[in-house]
mmCIF file of C-alpha atoms in Angstrom:
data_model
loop_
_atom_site.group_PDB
_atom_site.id
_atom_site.type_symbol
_atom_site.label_atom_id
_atom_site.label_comp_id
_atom_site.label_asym_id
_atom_site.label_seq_id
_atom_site.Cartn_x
_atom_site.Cartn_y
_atom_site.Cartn_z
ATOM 1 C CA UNK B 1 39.553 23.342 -148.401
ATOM 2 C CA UNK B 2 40.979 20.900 -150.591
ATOM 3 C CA UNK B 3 39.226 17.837 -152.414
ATOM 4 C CA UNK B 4 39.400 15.475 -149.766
ATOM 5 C CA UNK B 5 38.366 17.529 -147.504
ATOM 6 C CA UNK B 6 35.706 18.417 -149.315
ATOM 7 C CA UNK B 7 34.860 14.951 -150.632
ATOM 8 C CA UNK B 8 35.001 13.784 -147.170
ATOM 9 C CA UNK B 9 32.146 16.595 -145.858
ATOM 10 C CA UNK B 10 29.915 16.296 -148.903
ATOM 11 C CA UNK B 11 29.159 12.555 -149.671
ATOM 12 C CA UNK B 12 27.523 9.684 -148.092
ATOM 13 C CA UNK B 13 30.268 6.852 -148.605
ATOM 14 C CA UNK B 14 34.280 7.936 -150.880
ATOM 15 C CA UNK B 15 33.841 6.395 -154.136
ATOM 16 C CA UNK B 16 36.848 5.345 -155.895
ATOM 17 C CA UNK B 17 36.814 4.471 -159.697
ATOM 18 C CA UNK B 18 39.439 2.927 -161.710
ATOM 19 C CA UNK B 19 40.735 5.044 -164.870
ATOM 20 C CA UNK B 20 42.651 3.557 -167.734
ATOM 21 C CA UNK B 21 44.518 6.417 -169.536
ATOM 22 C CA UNK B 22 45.264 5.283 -173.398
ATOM 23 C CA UNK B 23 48.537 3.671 -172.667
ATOM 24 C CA UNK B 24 48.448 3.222 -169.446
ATOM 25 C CA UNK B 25 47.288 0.482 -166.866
ATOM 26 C CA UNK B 26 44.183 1.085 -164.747
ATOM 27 C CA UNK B 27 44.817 3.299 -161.457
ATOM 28 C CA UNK B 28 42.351 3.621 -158.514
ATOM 29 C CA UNK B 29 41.372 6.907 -158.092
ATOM 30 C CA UNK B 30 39.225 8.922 -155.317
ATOM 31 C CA UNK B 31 37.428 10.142 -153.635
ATOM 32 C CA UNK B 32 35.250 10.927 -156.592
ATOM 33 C CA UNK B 33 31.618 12.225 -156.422
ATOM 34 C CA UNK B 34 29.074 11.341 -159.594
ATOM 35 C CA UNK B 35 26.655 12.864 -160.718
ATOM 36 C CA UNK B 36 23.593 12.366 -163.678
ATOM 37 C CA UNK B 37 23.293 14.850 -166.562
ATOM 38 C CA UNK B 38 20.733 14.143 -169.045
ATOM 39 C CA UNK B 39 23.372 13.221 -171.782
ATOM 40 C CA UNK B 40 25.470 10.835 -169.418
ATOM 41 C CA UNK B 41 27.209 11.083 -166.461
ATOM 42 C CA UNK B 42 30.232 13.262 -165.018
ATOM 43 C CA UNK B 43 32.560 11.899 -162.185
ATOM 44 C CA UNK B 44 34.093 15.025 -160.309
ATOM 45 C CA UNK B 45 37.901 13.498 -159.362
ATOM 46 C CA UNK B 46 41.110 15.134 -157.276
ATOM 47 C CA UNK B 47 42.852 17.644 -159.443
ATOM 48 C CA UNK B 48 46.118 15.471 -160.229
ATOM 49 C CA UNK B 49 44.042 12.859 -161.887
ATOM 50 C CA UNK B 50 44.399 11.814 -165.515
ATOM 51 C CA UNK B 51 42.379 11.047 -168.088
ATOM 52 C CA UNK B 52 41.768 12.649 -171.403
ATOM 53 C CA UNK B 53 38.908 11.726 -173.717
ATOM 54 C CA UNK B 54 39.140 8.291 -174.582
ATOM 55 C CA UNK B 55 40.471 7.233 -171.091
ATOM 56 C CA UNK B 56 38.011 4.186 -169.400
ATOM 57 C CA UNK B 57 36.543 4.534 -166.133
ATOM 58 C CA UNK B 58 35.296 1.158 -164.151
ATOM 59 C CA UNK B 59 32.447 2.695 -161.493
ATOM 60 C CA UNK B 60 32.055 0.835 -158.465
ATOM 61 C CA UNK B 61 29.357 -0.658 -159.795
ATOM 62 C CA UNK B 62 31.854 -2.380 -162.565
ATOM 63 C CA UNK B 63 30.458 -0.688 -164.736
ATOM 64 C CA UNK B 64 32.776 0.883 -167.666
ATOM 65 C CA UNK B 65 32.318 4.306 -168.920
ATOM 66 C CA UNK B 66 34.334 6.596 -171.707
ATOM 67 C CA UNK B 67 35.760 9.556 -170.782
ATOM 68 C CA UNK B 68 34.465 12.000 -173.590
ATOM 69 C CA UNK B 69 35.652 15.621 -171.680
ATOM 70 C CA UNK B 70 38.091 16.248 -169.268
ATOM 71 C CA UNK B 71 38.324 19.346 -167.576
ATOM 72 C CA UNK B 72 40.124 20.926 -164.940
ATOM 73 C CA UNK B 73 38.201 23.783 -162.673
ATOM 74 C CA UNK B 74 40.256 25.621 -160.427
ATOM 75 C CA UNK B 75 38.586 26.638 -157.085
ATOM 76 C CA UNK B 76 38.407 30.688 -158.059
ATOM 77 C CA UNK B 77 36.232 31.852 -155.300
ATOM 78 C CA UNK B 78 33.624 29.038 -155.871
ATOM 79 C CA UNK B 79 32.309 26.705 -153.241
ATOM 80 C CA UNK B 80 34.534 23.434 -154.890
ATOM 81 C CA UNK B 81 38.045 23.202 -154.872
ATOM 82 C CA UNK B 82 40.137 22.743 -157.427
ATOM 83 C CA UNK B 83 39.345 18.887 -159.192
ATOM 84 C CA UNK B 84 38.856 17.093 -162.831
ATOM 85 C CA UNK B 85 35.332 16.866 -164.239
ATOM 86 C CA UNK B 86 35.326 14.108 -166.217
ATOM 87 C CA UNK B 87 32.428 13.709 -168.916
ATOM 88 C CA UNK B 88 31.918 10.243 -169.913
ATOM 89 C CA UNK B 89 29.498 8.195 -171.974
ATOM 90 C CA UNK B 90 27.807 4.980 -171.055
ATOM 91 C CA UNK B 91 24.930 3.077 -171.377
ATOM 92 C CA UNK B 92 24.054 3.066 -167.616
ATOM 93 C CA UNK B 93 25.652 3.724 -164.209
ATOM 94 C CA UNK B 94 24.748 1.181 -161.345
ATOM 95 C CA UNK B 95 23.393 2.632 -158.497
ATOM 96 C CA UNK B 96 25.312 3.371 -155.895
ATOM 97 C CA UNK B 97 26.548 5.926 -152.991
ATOM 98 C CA UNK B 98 29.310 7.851 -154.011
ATOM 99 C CA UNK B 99 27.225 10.870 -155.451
ATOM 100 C CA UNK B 100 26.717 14.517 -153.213
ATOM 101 C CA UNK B 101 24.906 15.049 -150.054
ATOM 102 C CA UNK B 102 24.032 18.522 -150.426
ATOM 103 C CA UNK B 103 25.154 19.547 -147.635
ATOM 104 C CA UNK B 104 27.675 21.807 -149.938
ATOM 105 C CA UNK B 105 28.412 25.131 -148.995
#
């Protein structure tokens, strides 16, 4: 399965954010699927997308967040396929669908 696929499956409504690598203009990108941690929040992206730390990430919600990690996770025999997990920091995320259904697995 890749990460549409799976995107498709496991959340309510596609969420597509806009990420501004250093240098670069803003790109839509998506689906994505985000989720709280108690630090901030991480937005789980396709695996071609870029943004390293620094990069700015408009939610649907307009709100802007800073990428702060970037990390690729290949699928390796785990229930996601390969995507980006983006880290970022930001003083709060609108509510809005674009976050798992649970119906994973």
């Amino acid at each position: 399965m890749n990460w549409l696929e799976f995107a498709l499956l496991h959340v309510d409504e596609a969420c597509t954010v806009k990420v501004e690598a250093p240098g670069r203009r803003a790109v839509p990108v998506g689906p994505c699927v985000i989720a709280r941690r108690p630090d901030g929040f991480t937005v789980l992206c396709p695996p071609d997308t870029v943004a390293p730390p620094g990069s700015r990430v408009t939610l649907p919600a307009g709100d802007t967040v800073e990428v702060v990690t970037t990390v690729y996770l290949p699928a390796h025999g785990t229930r996601l396929p390969e995507h980006q997990q983006l880290d970022v920091a930001g003083r709060t995320v609108g509510r809005r669908s674009c976050r798992a259904t649970g119906r994973a697995g």
